[in-house]
């Protein structure tokens, strides 16, 4: 809700200003990320691609408030990020579900931690699970699910407290290629339905092009923004677009960045 | 027919068959090599003694069991918190852990007489001896359990704005439970040894006392019968602990088979 005197110009959901990160180790300082600027709009799907060790994960952890930038600042919504905050939900490469909890109890974990009213969020958790195609699995334990299902539970858990932003660090990296494509389609659908701002890190260029509104290409360590590409393919995208000329052209353009790195 | 199959397939049948085999072998060895009964008694003599002396052995088993259980409970009550401190603080670990490991190279059996000097011929020195033997495995296993929590899982909890206490209660403690239980299982068998050692050096009751006196009088069948009772104490306590483990961590991989069958 906007107050009447506020300008209707939409502010960015995530505003990254001159953010850099240097790790201090015994052997001296290791620069991980050179100063970068990036602004992500509300409801936008931004995908970051880049070589290993280019500071992608560092960037995500700083947005989540798990790590402080060495320079610059990150604003999420109206607040400068200083520590972990409720505006994000995170999905990591492994589902990280707690084996002693049922699927539903895993999804409800953030609600318990944040001491939110259970009665209010329980229907939400159930609705999220059924949206992710997991209706009927609520009382199962994580080890009874396949890898793809586990990762969908992790996405539901990240969304249960209704954060504004969904942060994902190579969420489908551990899945086989076919499951991965299906999960991409699922994730797109979930993001369109929930209208969350999404920030996803991946090594897979096709995954990036399929999912993103905008792709940020990072250079190798210390990372900086090498290029930003808009993906003009209209939504909802079907898996068929993977073969379209537009799709192929864009993946090749992005791949060229990494080819230059190898040569 | 099904009943017969159940008996044939029962997990206790194979060790039982093996045990009977060993006893038969024992009997044959004595007969073939003409081993005199004051060196090794015949199995039948041991069984007869066990039968005749049963009420007295049972009443002597009570103080041994009590000392074992108290010593074990002390090991758990001190071992788990000490492990928590060691796992949660590098400083504590660097001060305490090396000393703890060093202390293990002192033969505890040699310290037991000291307890008699300090605390007399009561229950206390026995309990302390049991505690001294049972303490270390609990600490080592629990430290390992607390430290094996995936760092990403801790990040996930932190990103939910979980407090240190919440992280401990909802993630670290349940995560460490299987390791803690494996430590407790080693601890309870060692606590039996500790209690008996305590009874060797200064007591006028308990199985340890019966063992010492019967060997002094060359009553070998009594001594062997006491050993059988001692083994039974160990097995029963271990079995009870195993049962508790099944109730506390039914989700753990080692227990899942049963759970799936039951489901």
Coordinates of C-alpha atoms in Angstrom, one line a residue, chain A residues 45-196:
Chain A
X45 CA 13.3 -12.9 -12.0
X46 CA 17.1 -12.3 -12.1
X47 CA 19.5 -15.2 -12.8
X48 CA 23.2 -14.9 -12.1
X49 CA 25.6 -17.0 -14.1
X50 CA 29.4 -17.1 -13.8
X51 CA 32.4 -19.4 -13.4
X52 CA 33.1 -21.2 -10.1
X53 CA 34.4 -18.9 -7.4
X54 CA 33.3 -15.7 -9.0
X55 CA 31.4 -14.6 -5.9
X56 CA 27.9 -15.5 -6.9
X57 CA 27.1 -17.3 -3.6
X58 CA 28.8 -14.5 -1.7
X59 CA 26.4 -12.0 -3.3
X60 CA 23.4 -14.2 -2.4
X61 CA 24.6 -14.6 1.2
X62 CA 25.0 -10.8 1.5
X63 CA 21.5 -10.2 0.2
X64 CA 20.2 -12.7 2.8
X65 CA 22.2 -10.9 5.5
X66 CA 24.2 -14.0 6.3
X67 CA 27.4 -12.0 5.5
X68 CA 28.3 -8.3 5.6
X69 CA 29.7 -6.7 2.5
X70 CA 33.2 -5.2 2.8
X71 CA 32.2 -2.1 1.0
X72 CA 28.9 -0.6 -0.2
X73 CA 25.4 -1.5 0.9
X74 CA 22.5 -3.6 0.0
X75 CA 18.9 -2.4 0.5
X76 CA 16.0 -4.8 0.5
X77 CA 12.6 -3.1 0.4
X78 CA 13.0 -0.1 2.7
X79 CA 15.8 -1.4 4.8
X80 CA 19.5 -1.7 4.5
X81 CA 20.5 -5.3 5.2
X82 CA 22.6 -5.7 8.3
X83 CA 21.6 -9.1 9.5
X84 CA 19.3 -12.0 8.5
X85 CA 15.8 -10.7 7.8
X86 CA 12.3 -11.9 7.0
X87 CA 12.1 -10.5 3.4
X88 CA 13.9 -13.5 1.9
X89 CA 13.4 -17.3 1.7
X90 CA 16.5 -19.3 0.6
X91 CA 16.8 -22.6 -1.3
X92 CA 20.3 -24.2 -1.4
X93 CA 21.7 -26.8 -3.7
X94 CA 20.8 -29.6 -1.3
X95 CA 17.3 -29.5 0.0
X96 CA 18.5 -29.5 3.7
X97 CA 15.3 -30.9 5.0
X98 CA 15.3 -32.1 8.6
X99 CA 14.8 -35.9 8.5
X100 CA 13.0 -36.0 11.9
X101 CA 10.3 -33.7 10.6
X102 CA 7.5 -34.5 8.2
X103 CA 7.2 -32.7 5.0
X104 CA 4.6 -30.3 6.4
X105 CA 6.6 -29.7 9.6
X106 CA 9.7 -28.9 7.5
X107 CA 7.7 -26.4 5.5
X108 CA 6.4 -24.9 8.8
X109 CA 9.9 -24.5 10.3
X110 CA 10.3 -20.8 9.5
X111 CA 6.9 -20.2 11.0
X112 CA 8.0 -21.9 14.2
X113 CA 11.3 -20.1 14.3
X114 CA 9.8 -16.7 13.7
X115 CA 6.9 -17.5 16.2
X116 CA 4.3 -16.6 13.6
X117 CA 0.7 -17.7 14.3
X118 CA 0.5 -21.4 13.4
X119 CA -3.2 -21.4 12.6
X120 CA -2.8 -18.7 10.1
X121 CA 0.2 -20.2 8.3
X122 CA -0.8 -23.9 8.3
X123 CA -3.3 -23.5 5.5
X124 CA -0.7 -21.5 3.6
X125 CA 1.8 -24.2 4.0
X126 CA -0.7 -26.8 2.7
X127 CA -1.7 -24.6 -0.2
X128 CA 2.0 -24.1 -1.2
X129 CA 2.6 -27.9 -1.0
X130 CA -0.4 -28.6 -3.2
X131 CA 0.7 -25.9 -5.6
X132 CA 4.1 -27.6 -5.8
X133 CA 2.3 -30.9 -6.6
X134 CA 2.9 -32.4 -3.2
X135 CA -0.6 -32.7 -1.9
X136 CA -0.9 -36.0 0.0
X137 CA 2.8 -36.1 0.9
X138 CA 2.4 -33.8 4.0
X139 CA 2.9 -36.5 6.6
X140 CA 5.7 -38.3 4.7
X141 CA 9.3 -38.0 5.8
X142 CA 11.9 -36.4 3.5
X143 CA 13.8 -39.6 2.8
X144 CA 10.6 -41.1 1.4
X145 CA 10.7 -38.5 -1.4
X146 CA 12.7 -38.2 -4.6
X147 CA 15.4 -35.5 -5.0
X148 CA 13.1 -33.3 -7.1
X149 CA 10.3 -33.6 -4.6
X150 CA 12.6 -32.8 -1.7
X151 CA 13.8 -29.6 -3.5
X152 CA 10.1 -28.6 -4.1
X153 CA 9.5 -29.0 -0.4
X154 CA 12.5 -26.7 0.2
X155 CA 11.0 -24.1 -2.1
X156 CA 7.7 -24.3 -0.2
X157 CA 9.6 -23.8 3.0
X158 CA 11.4 -20.8 1.6
X159 CA 8.0 -19.3 0.7
X160 CA 5.9 -20.2 3.7
X161 CA 6.4 -17.0 5.7
X162 CA 5.5 -15.0 2.6
X163 CA 8.8 -13.3 1.9
X164 CA 9.1 -10.7 -0.8
X165 CA 12.2 -12.4 -2.3
X166 CA 13.1 -16.0 -3.2
X167 CA 16.9 -16.6 -3.2
X168 CA 18.1 -19.7 -4.8
X169 CA 21.7 -21.0 -4.9
X170 CA 22.0 -23.6 -7.7
X171 CA 18.7 -25.2 -6.5
X172 CA 18.6 -27.9 -9.1
X173 CA 22.4 -28.5 -9.4
X174 CA 22.1 -31.9 -7.8
X175 CA 19.2 -33.2 -10.0
X176 CA 19.4 -35.2 -13.2
X177 CA 18.9 -33.3 -16.5
X178 CA 15.3 -34.4 -17.1
X179 CA 14.1 -33.7 -13.5
X180 CA 15.9 -30.4 -13.8
X181 CA 13.9 -29.3 -16.9
X182 CA 10.7 -30.2 -15.2
X183 CA 11.7 -28.3 -12.1
X184 CA 12.5 -25.3 -14.1
X185 CA 9.0 -25.3 -15.6
X186 CA 7.6 -25.8 -12.1
X187 CA 9.6 -23.0 -10.6
X188 CA 8.5 -20.6 -13.4
X189 CA 4.9 -21.5 -12.6
X190 CA 5.4 -21.0 -8.9
X191 CA 7.1 -17.7 -9.4
X192 CA 4.4 -16.5 -11.8
X193 CA 1.6 -17.5 -9.3
X194 CA 3.3 -16.1 -6.2
X195 CA 4.7 -13.0 -8.0
X196 CA 7.8 -13.1 -5.9

